[in-house]
Short mmCIF file of the C-alpha atoms (twelve columns), coordinates in Angstrom:
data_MODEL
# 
_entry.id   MODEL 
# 
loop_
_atom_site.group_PDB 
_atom_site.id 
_atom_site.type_symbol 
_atom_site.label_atom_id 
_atom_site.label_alt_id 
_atom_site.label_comp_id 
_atom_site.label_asym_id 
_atom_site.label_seq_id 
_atom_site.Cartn_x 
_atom_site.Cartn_y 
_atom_site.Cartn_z 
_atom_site.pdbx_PDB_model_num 
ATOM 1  C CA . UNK A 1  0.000   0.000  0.000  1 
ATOM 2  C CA . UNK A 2  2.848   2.281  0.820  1 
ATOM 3  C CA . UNK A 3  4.279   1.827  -2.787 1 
ATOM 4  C CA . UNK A 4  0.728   2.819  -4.465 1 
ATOM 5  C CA . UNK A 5  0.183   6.024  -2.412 1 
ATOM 6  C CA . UNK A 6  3.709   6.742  -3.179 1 
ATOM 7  C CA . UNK A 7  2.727   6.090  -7.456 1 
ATOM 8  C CA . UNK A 8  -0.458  7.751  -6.725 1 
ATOM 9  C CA . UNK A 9  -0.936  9.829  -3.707 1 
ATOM 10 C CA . UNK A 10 -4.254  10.998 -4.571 1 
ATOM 11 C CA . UNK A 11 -5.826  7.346  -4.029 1 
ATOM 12 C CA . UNK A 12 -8.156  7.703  -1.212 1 
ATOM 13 C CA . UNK A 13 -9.194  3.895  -0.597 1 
ATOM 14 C CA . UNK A 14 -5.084  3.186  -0.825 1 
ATOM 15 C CA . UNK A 15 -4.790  5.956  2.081  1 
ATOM 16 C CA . UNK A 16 -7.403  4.433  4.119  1 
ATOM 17 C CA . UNK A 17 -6.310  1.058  3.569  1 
ATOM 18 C CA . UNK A 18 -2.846  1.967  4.818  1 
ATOM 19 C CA . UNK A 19 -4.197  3.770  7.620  1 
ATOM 20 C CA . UNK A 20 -6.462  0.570  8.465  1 
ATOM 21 C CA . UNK A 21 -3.338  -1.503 8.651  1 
ATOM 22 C CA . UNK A 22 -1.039  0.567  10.531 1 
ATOM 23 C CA . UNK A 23 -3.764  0.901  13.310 1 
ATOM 24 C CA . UNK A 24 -4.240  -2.947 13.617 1 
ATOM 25 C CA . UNK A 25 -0.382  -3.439 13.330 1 
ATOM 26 C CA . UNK A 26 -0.513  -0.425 16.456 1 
ATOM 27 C CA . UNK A 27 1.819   2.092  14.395 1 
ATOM 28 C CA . UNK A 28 -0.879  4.966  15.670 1 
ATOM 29 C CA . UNK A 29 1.824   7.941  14.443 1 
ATOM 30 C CA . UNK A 30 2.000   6.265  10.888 1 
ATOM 31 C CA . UNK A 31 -1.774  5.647  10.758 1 
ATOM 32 C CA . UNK A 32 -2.959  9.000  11.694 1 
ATOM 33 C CA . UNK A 33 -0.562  10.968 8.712  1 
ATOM 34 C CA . UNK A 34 -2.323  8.101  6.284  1 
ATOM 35 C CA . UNK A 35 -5.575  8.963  7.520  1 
ATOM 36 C CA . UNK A 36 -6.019  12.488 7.580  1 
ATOM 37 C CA . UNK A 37 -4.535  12.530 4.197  1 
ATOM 38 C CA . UNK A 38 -7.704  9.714  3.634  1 
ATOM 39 C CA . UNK A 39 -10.167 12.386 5.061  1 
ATOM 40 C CA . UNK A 40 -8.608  15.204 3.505  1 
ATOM 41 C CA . UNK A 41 -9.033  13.247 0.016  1 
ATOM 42 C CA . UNK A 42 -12.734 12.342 1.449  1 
ATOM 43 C CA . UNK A 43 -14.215 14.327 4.000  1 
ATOM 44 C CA . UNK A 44 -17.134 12.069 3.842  1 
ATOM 45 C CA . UNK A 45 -15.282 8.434  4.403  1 
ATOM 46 C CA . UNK A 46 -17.059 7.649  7.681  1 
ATOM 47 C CA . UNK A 47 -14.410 4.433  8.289  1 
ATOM 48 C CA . UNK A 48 -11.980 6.999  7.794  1 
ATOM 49 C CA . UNK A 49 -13.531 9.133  10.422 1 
ATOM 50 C CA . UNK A 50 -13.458 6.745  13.209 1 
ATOM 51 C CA . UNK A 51 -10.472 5.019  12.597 1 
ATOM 52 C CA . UNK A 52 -8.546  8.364  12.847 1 
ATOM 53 C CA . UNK A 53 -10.348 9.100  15.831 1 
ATOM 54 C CA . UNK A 54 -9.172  5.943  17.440 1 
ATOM 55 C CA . UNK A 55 -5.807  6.171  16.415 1 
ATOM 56 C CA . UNK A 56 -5.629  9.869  17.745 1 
ATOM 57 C CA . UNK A 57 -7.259  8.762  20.838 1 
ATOM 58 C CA . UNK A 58 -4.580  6.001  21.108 1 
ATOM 59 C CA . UNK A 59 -1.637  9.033  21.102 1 
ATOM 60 C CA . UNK A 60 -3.786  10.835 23.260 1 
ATOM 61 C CA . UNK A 61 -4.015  13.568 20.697 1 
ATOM 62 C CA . UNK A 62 -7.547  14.021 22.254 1 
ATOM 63 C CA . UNK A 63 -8.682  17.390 20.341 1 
ATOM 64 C CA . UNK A 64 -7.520  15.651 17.154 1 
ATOM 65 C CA . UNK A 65 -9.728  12.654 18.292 1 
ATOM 66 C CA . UNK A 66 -12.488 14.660 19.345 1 
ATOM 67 C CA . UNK A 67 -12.333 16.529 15.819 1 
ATOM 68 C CA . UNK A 68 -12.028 13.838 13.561 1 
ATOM 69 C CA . UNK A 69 -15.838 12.474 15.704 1 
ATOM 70 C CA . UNK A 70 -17.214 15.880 15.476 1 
ATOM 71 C CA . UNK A 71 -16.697 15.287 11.264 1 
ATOM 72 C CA . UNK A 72 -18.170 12.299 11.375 1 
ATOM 73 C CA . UNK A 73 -21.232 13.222 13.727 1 
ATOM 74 C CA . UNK A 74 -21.526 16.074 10.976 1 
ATOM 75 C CA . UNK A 75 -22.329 13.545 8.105  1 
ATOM 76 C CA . UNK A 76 -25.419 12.008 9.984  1 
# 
C-alpha cells in the first residue's frame, strides 16, 4: 500500500487502507498521517472518520480525536 500512495498519492481507498493496517499493526503515528490525508481526500469516508479518531485517541491527541468524531457526527 505504501508503494501505491507513493505512485499515486491521490488514491483515497489506498490511504485508508494503509491507515487501516497501521492501526491494527498499532503504528498509531503512521496511521494518523495516512488517515487524515484519507479524510482530507474524502471528508465524507465515515471508516476513515473513526479510525482516525481511534488512532488519535490512542496518542492521546484528544482534540484531534475529538475533531475527527465531530466530522463524522456532521455527516449524519
Amino acid at each position: 500500500l505504501e508503494a501505491i500512495v507513493h505512485e499515486n498519492p491521490d488514491d483515497q481507498k489506498a490511504w485508508a487502507m494503509l491507515g487501516q493496517y497501521q492501526q491494527a499493526n498499532e503504528i498509531d503515528a503512521q496511521a494518523i498521517a495516512a488517515l487524515l490525508k484519507a479524510t482530507q481526500l474524502d471528508p465524507t469516508d465515515e471508516v476513515a472518520l473513526i479510525n482516525l479518531a481511534a488512532s488519535c485517541a490512542n496518542e492521546n491527541c484528544i482534540p484531534d480525536a475529538i475533531d475527527a468524531l465531530k466530522q463524522f457526527l456532521s455527516l449524519k
